[in-house]
């Protein structure tokens, strides 16, 4: 009989860190704290249908979108889980307009954490998967306190990134630049167990994910590319199938496992002022780091996402992400627009 080894996320993180002589364990502690926050959020998301917590608070976030109670809960939960450990020096969240400093009573760490606490939350009432996305950098400034400068970075400077998808099961997927690993939460023991080691995204897929309701706002290159995917050509696997949940983590996670391309191009209603929707620091960069580590590509259409120097906390970018060959083909269409 084959013997199976159960590897918890804690064990995995510790073993990976041991490979780096001189590692202080700080980073292990950080990911540990994050996985605890994820378990607590998962518990709340799973009982959302039962709890009074459902429904709008009546508030709006910095982007003018309605905020659900669970967004606020997840935001607070992550801040509380991360502020006291001594690993983090500053945080920024999609839900907060400004950076989140570490309170004076706690030690300042050397890492910067940026996160989207509950992405896709407009889907919660319909029991659709939602997710948490996180991105970690080393501190850059040297003053007494970390500043917004520590957050305005290029994605290529990330030291780790990941997401938690609260779906038919809860999964945490992360990279520290040495492959992408996925862990499934076993609710009976409250542990994330290694279920997907060294995830590789197929070099091309048969799935495309885009909000087709926006067709009239796309640039010509995107319109032509999507029309191309619908043509029949068995030698290139076309037509592709459309799968769009409207919950980035869930759409991305499916495409990461099965192969395919996710697109959120800019809105070209005013061709002089294209308007992207997704956020560079909280959504695009962390998923870009993951997809590259899995063998895929993340592009704005005209360049690598992780090469963009952030100039503001809530900066938005077009995001075309997924299987390598699919994204390269898109870039060709986009450049000919
Ligand atoms: P919410 O968090 O407001 O549900 O937004 C989700 C999201 O940022 C991302 O998860 C989706 O991929 C995208 O928006 C969906 O946007 P559309 O509704 O415009 O397709």
Coordinates of C-alpha atoms and ligand atoms in Angstrom, one line a residue:
X1 CA 0.0 0.0 0.0
X2 CA 1.3 3.5 -0.9
X3 CA 2.1 5.6 2.1
X4 CA 0.8 9.2 1.8
X5 CA 2.5 12.1 3.6
X6 CA 0.3 14.9 4.9
X7 CA 2.0 18.3 4.5
X8 CA 0.4 21.2 6.2
X9 CA 1.0 24.7 4.9
X10 CA 3.1 25.5 8.0
X11 CA 5.4 22.6 7.4
X12 CA 5.7 23.5 3.7
X13 CA 6.6 27.2 4.5
X14 CA 9.2 26.1 7.2
X15 CA 10.8 23.6 4.9
X16 CA 11.1 26.1 2.1
X17 CA 12.5 28.7 4.4
X18 CA 15.1 26.2 5.7
X19 CA 16.5 26.1 2.2
X20 CA 17.8 29.7 2.7
X21 CA 20.7 29.9 5.1
X22 CA 20.4 33.0 7.3
X23 CA 16.6 33.1 7.1
X24 CA 15.2 34.5 10.3
X25 CA 11.8 32.8 10.3
X26 CA 10.2 36.2 9.9
X27 CA 8.7 35.4 6.6
X28 CA 7.4 32.1 7.8
X29 CA 5.7 33.9 10.7
X30 CA 4.1 36.3 8.2
X31 CA 2.6 33.6 6.0
X32 CA 1.6 31.7 9.1
X33 CA -0.4 34.8 10.4
X34 CA -2.0 35.2 6.9
X35 CA -3.1 31.6 6.7
X36 CA -4.8 32.0 10.1
X37 CA -6.6 35.1 8.9
X38 CA -7.7 33.1 5.8
X39 CA -9.1 30.3 8.0
X40 CA -11.2 32.8 10.0
X41 CA -12.5 34.6 6.9
X42 CA -13.3 31.2 5.3
X43 CA -15.4 30.3 8.3
X44 CA -17.3 33.6 8.0
X45 CA -17.8 33.3 4.3
X46 CA -19.1 29.8 4.6
X47 CA -21.7 30.8 7.1
X48 CA -22.6 34.0 5.2
X49 CA -25.9 32.6 4.1
X50 CA -26.9 31.9 7.6
X51 CA -25.7 35.0 9.3
X52 CA -27.2 38.4 9.6
X53 CA -23.9 39.6 8.3
X54 CA -25.3 39.5 4.7
X55 CA -26.4 42.7 3.0
X56 CA -25.1 46.1 2.3
X57 CA -23.8 48.3 5.1
X58 CA -24.9 51.3 3.2
X59 CA -21.3 52.4 3.0
X60 CA -19.2 52.8 -0.2
X61 CA -15.5 52.0 -0.6
X62 CA -12.9 54.4 -2.1
X63 CA -13.9 53.4 -5.6
X64 CA -17.6 54.3 -5.0
X65 CA -18.7 50.7 -4.9
X66 CA -21.2 49.3 -2.4
X67 CA -19.4 47.6 0.5
X68 CA -20.8 44.4 2.0
X69 CA -20.3 43.6 5.7
X70 CA -18.0 40.7 4.8
X71 CA -15.6 43.0 3.0
X72 CA -15.2 45.1 6.1
X73 CA -14.9 42.0 8.2
X74 CA -12.2 40.5 6.0
X75 CA -10.4 43.8 5.9
X76 CA -10.3 44.2 9.6
X77 CA -9.5 40.5 10.2
X78 CA -6.4 40.7 8.0
X79 CA -5.2 44.0 9.6
X80 CA -5.7 42.5 13.1
X81 CA -3.9 39.3 12.2
X82 CA -0.9 41.1 10.7
X83 CA -0.3 44.2 12.7
X84 CA 1.1 42.7 15.9
X85 CA 3.5 40.0 14.6
X86 CA 6.5 42.2 14.1
X87 CA 6.8 41.1 10.5
X88 CA 5.1 44.0 8.7
X89 CA 6.0 47.6 8.6
X90 CA 3.1 49.0 6.5
X91 CA -0.1 47.7 4.8
X92 CA -2.4 48.8 2.0
X93 CA -5.8 47.4 1.2
X94 CA -8.1 47.8 -1.7
X95 CA -10.8 48.9 0.8
X96 CA -8.8 51.8 2.3
X97 CA -7.9 55.0 0.6
X98 CA -4.6 55.5 2.4
X99 CA -1.8 53.2 3.7
X100 CA -2.4 51.3 6.9
X101 CA 0.4 52.0 9.4
X102 CA 1.4 49.6 12.1
X103 CA 0.3 51.0 15.5
X104 CA 3.1 52.3 17.7
X105 CA 2.6 49.7 20.4
X106 CA 3.7 46.9 18.0
X107 CA 7.2 46.2 16.6
X108 CA 7.8 47.3 13.0
X109 CA 8.8 44.5 10.7
X110 CA 10.7 44.5 7.4
X111 CA 7.8 43.5 5.0
X112 CA 5.1 45.4 3.2
X113 CA 1.7 43.7 2.7
X114 CA -0.9 44.8 0.2
X115 CA -4.2 43.0 -0.2
X116 CA -7.7 42.8 -1.6
X117 CA -9.5 41.4 1.4
X118 CA -12.6 40.0 -0.4
X119 CA -12.5 40.2 -4.2
X120 CA -15.7 39.5 -6.0
X121 CA -17.8 40.3 -3.0
X122 CA -20.7 41.5 -5.2
X123 CA -21.3 37.8 -5.8
X124 CA -21.6 36.7 -2.2
X125 CA -25.4 36.9 -1.9
X126 CA -25.6 34.4 -4.8
X127 CA -23.2 31.9 -3.1
X128 CA -20.5 32.4 -5.8
X129 CA -16.8 31.9 -5.0
X130 CA -14.9 34.9 -3.7
X131 CA -11.3 35.4 -2.8
X132 CA -8.6 37.2 -0.9
X133 CA -5.4 38.3 -2.8
X134 CA -2.1 39.3 -1.2
X135 CA 1.2 40.7 -2.3
X136 CA 4.4 41.0 -0.2
X137 CA 7.5 43.2 -0.7
X138 CA 10.5 43.9 1.4
X139 CA 10.7 47.4 2.8
X140 CA 12.6 49.9 0.7
X141 CA 12.8 53.1 2.8
X142 CA 15.1 53.5 5.7
X143 CA 13.5 56.1 7.9
X144 CA 11.9 55.4 11.3
X145 CA 8.5 54.6 9.8
X146 CA 7.6 53.0 6.5
X147 CA 5.8 55.2 4.0
X148 CA 3.7 55.0 0.9
X149 CA 6.9 54.8 -1.1
X150 CA 7.3 51.3 0.2
X151 CA 4.0 50.4 -1.5
X152 CA 4.6 52.1 -4.8
X153 CA 6.7 49.5 -6.4
X154 CA 7.1 47.3 -9.5
X155 CA 5.5 43.9 -9.3
X156 CA 8.9 42.3 -10.1
X157 CA 10.0 43.3 -6.6
X158 CA 7.5 41.1 -4.9
X159 CA 8.9 38.5 -2.6
X160 CA 5.7 36.5 -2.3
X161 CA 2.1 36.6 -3.5
X162 CA -1.0 34.5 -3.2
X163 CA -4.7 34.1 -3.0
X164 CA -7.3 32.3 -1.0
X165 CA -10.3 31.1 -3.0
X166 CA -13.5 30.4 -0.9
X167 CA -15.2 28.0 -3.2
X168 CA -16.6 24.5 -3.0
X169 CA -13.6 24.1 -0.7
X170 CA -11.2 26.8 0.5
X171 CA -7.8 26.8 -1.1
X172 CA -4.7 28.9 -0.5
X173 CA -2.3 29.2 -3.4
X174 CA 1.0 31.0 -3.0
X175 CA 4.5 31.6 -4.5
X176 CA 7.7 32.9 -3.0
X177 CA 9.4 32.8 -6.4
X178 CA 10.0 29.0 -6.3
X179 CA 7.0 27.6 -8.0
X180 CA 3.3 27.8 -7.2
X181 CA 1.8 25.6 -4.5
X182 CA -1.8 25.0 -3.5
X183 CA -3.3 23.9 -0.2
X184 CA -6.8 22.8 0.5
X185 CA -8.4 23.6 3.9
X186 CA -9.5 20.5 5.7
X187 CA -12.2 22.0 7.9
X188 CA -12.3 18.9 10.2
X189 CA -8.8 19.6 11.4
X190 CA -8.6 23.3 10.5
X191 CA -5.4 22.9 8.5
X192 CA -4.4 23.8 4.9
X193 CA -3.0 20.6 3.4
X194 CA -0.7 20.5 0.3
X195 CA -3.0 19.4 -2.5
X196 CA -1.4 21.0 -5.6
X197 CA 2.3 21.0 -5.6
X198 CA 4.2 23.0 -8.2
X199 CA 1.2 24.1 -10.3
X200 CA 2.0 24.6 -14.0
X201 CA -0.5 26.4 -16.3
X202 CA -0.9 24.7 -19.7
X203 CA 0.9 26.7 -22.4
X204 CA -2.5 27.2 -24.1
X205 CA -6.0 26.5 -23.1
X206 CA -9.5 26.3 -24.5
X207 CA -11.2 28.8 -22.2
X208 CA -11.5 32.6 -22.4
X209 CA -12.9 34.7 -19.7
X210 CA -14.1 38.3 -20.3
X211 CA -17.1 40.4 -19.6
X212 CA -18.6 40.2 -23.2
X213 CA -21.3 42.7 -22.2
X214 CA -18.5 45.3 -22.6
X215 CA -17.8 44.5 -26.2
X216 CA -18.7 48.0 -27.4
X217 CA -16.2 49.6 -25.1
X218 CA -13.2 47.4 -26.2
X219 CA -10.4 48.5 -28.5
X220 CA -10.4 47.0 -31.9
X221 CA -7.5 44.6 -31.2
X222 CA -9.5 43.0 -28.3
X223 CA -12.6 42.8 -30.5
X224 CA -10.7 41.0 -33.3
X225 CA -9.0 38.7 -30.8
X226 CA -12.3 37.5 -29.3
X227 CA -13.8 37.1 -32.7
X228 CA -10.8 35.0 -33.6
X229 CA -11.3 32.7 -30.6
X230 CA -14.8 32.0 -31.7
X231 CA -13.8 30.9 -35.2
X232 CA -13.8 27.2 -35.9
X233 CA -10.3 25.8 -36.5
X234 CA -9.7 22.4 -34.8
X235 CA -6.0 22.6 -35.5
X236 CA -5.7 25.5 -33.0
X237 CA -8.4 24.2 -30.7
X238 CA -10.9 26.9 -31.7
X239 CA -13.6 27.8 -31.0
X240 CA -12.7 28.4 -27.3
X241 CA -15.3 28.1 -24.6
X242 CA -16.4 31.2 -22.6
X243 CA -16.3 30.9 -18.8
X244 CA -16.8 34.1 -16.8
X245 CA -17.7 34.1 -13.1
X246 CA -17.1 37.8 -12.5
X247 CA -15.0 36.9 -9.5
X248 CA -11.3 37.4 -10.5
X249 CA -9.8 34.9 -8.1
X250 CA -12.3 32.2 -9.1
X251 CA -11.8 32.9 -12.9
X252 CA -8.0 33.0 -12.5
X253 CA -7.9 29.9 -10.4
X254 CA -9.8 27.8 -12.9
X255 CA -7.7 29.1 -15.8
X256 CA -4.5 28.4 -13.8
X257 CA -5.5 24.8 -13.4
X258 CA -7.1 24.1 -16.8
X259 CA -5.3 26.7 -19.0
X260 CA -6.9 29.6 -20.7
X261 CA -6.9 33.4 -20.8
X262 CA -8.6 36.0 -18.6
X263 CA -9.0 39.5 -20.0
X264 CA -10.1 42.8 -18.5
X265 CA -9.1 45.3 -21.1
X266 CA -9.5 49.1 -20.7
X267 CA -12.8 50.8 -21.6
X268 CA -12.2 52.8 -24.7
X269 CA -15.5 54.7 -24.7
X270 CA -13.3 57.8 -24.8
X271 CA -10.4 56.6 -27.0
X272 CA -8.2 59.3 -25.7
X273 CA -8.7 58.2 -22.1
X274 CA -8.9 54.4 -21.9
X275 CA -10.2 53.4 -18.5
X276 CA -9.0 50.1 -16.9
X277 CA -10.9 48.5 -14.0
X278 CA -8.6 46.2 -12.1
X279 CA -6.1 47.4 -9.5
X280 CA -2.3 47.0 -10.2
X281 CA -1.2 46.6 -6.6
X282 CA -4.0 44.4 -5.1
X283 CA -5.1 42.3 -8.1
X284 CA -2.8 42.4 -11.2
X285 CA 0.7 42.2 -9.6
X286 CA 0.1 39.3 -7.2
X287 CA -1.7 37.2 -9.9
X288 CA 1.0 38.2 -12.4
X289 CA 3.7 36.8 -10.0
X290 CA 1.8 33.6 -9.6
X291 CA 1.0 33.1 -13.3
X292 CA 4.7 33.7 -14.3
X293 CA 5.9 31.3 -11.7
X294 CA 3.4 28.7 -13.1
X295 CA 4.8 29.3 -16.7
X296 CA 2.1 31.8 -17.9
X297 CA 2.1 35.5 -18.8
X298 CA 0.4 38.6 -17.4
X299 CA 0.3 41.6 -19.7
X300 CA -1.4 45.0 -20.0
X301 CA -1.6 44.3 -23.8
X302 CA 1.5 46.3 -24.5
X303 CA 3.9 45.0 -21.8
X304 CA 4.6 42.9 -18.8
X305 CA 2.4 43.8 -15.8
X306 CA 5.2 43.3 -13.3
X307 CA 7.3 45.9 -15.1
X308 CA 4.9 48.7 -14.4
X309 CA 6.1 51.2 -11.8
X310 CA 3.2 52.0 -9.5
X311 CA 2.6 55.7 -9.1
X312 CA -0.5 55.6 -6.9
X313 CA -2.0 53.2 -4.5
X314 CA -5.2 52.5 -6.3
X315 CA -3.8 52.6 -9.8
X316 CA -5.8 50.5 -12.4
X317 CA -4.4 48.6 -15.3
X318 CA -5.7 46.4 -18.2
X319 CA -5.1 42.8 -17.3
X320 CA -4.6 40.0 -19.8
X321 CA -3.4 36.9 -17.9
X322 CA -3.1 33.2 -18.4
X323 CA -1.6 30.6 -20.7
X324 CA 1.6 31.7 -22.4
X325 CA 0.6 31.1 -26.0
X326 CA -2.8 32.6 -25.6
X327 CA -1.5 35.9 -24.0
X328 CA 1.2 36.2 -26.7
X329 CA -1.5 35.8 -29.4
X330 CA -3.6 38.5 -27.7
X331 CA -0.6 40.9 -27.7
X332 CA -0.2 40.5 -31.4
X333 CA -3.9 41.4 -32.0
X334 CA -3.6 44.3 -29.6
X335 CA -0.5 45.7 -31.2
X336 CA -2.2 45.7 -34.6
X337 CA -5.3 47.7 -33.4
Ligands
LIG1 P1 -16.4 43.2 -6.8 O1 -15.4 42.9 -5.7 O2 -17.0 44.5 -6.7 O3 -17.4 42.0 -7.0 O4 -15.5 43.3 -8.2 C1 -15.0 42.1 -8.6 C2 -13.9 42.5 -9.7 O5 -13.0 43.4 -9.2 C3 -13.2 41.2 -10.1 O6 -13.2 40.2 -9.1 C4 -13.9 40.7 -11.3 O7 -13.1 40.0 -12.2 C5 -14.4 42.0 -11.9 O8 -14.5 42.9 -10.9 C6 -15.7 41.8 -12.6 O9 -16.1 43.0 -13.2 P2 -17.4 43.1 -14.1 O10 -18.6 42.9 -13.3 O11 -17.2 44.5 -14.7 O12 -17.2 42.0 -15.2

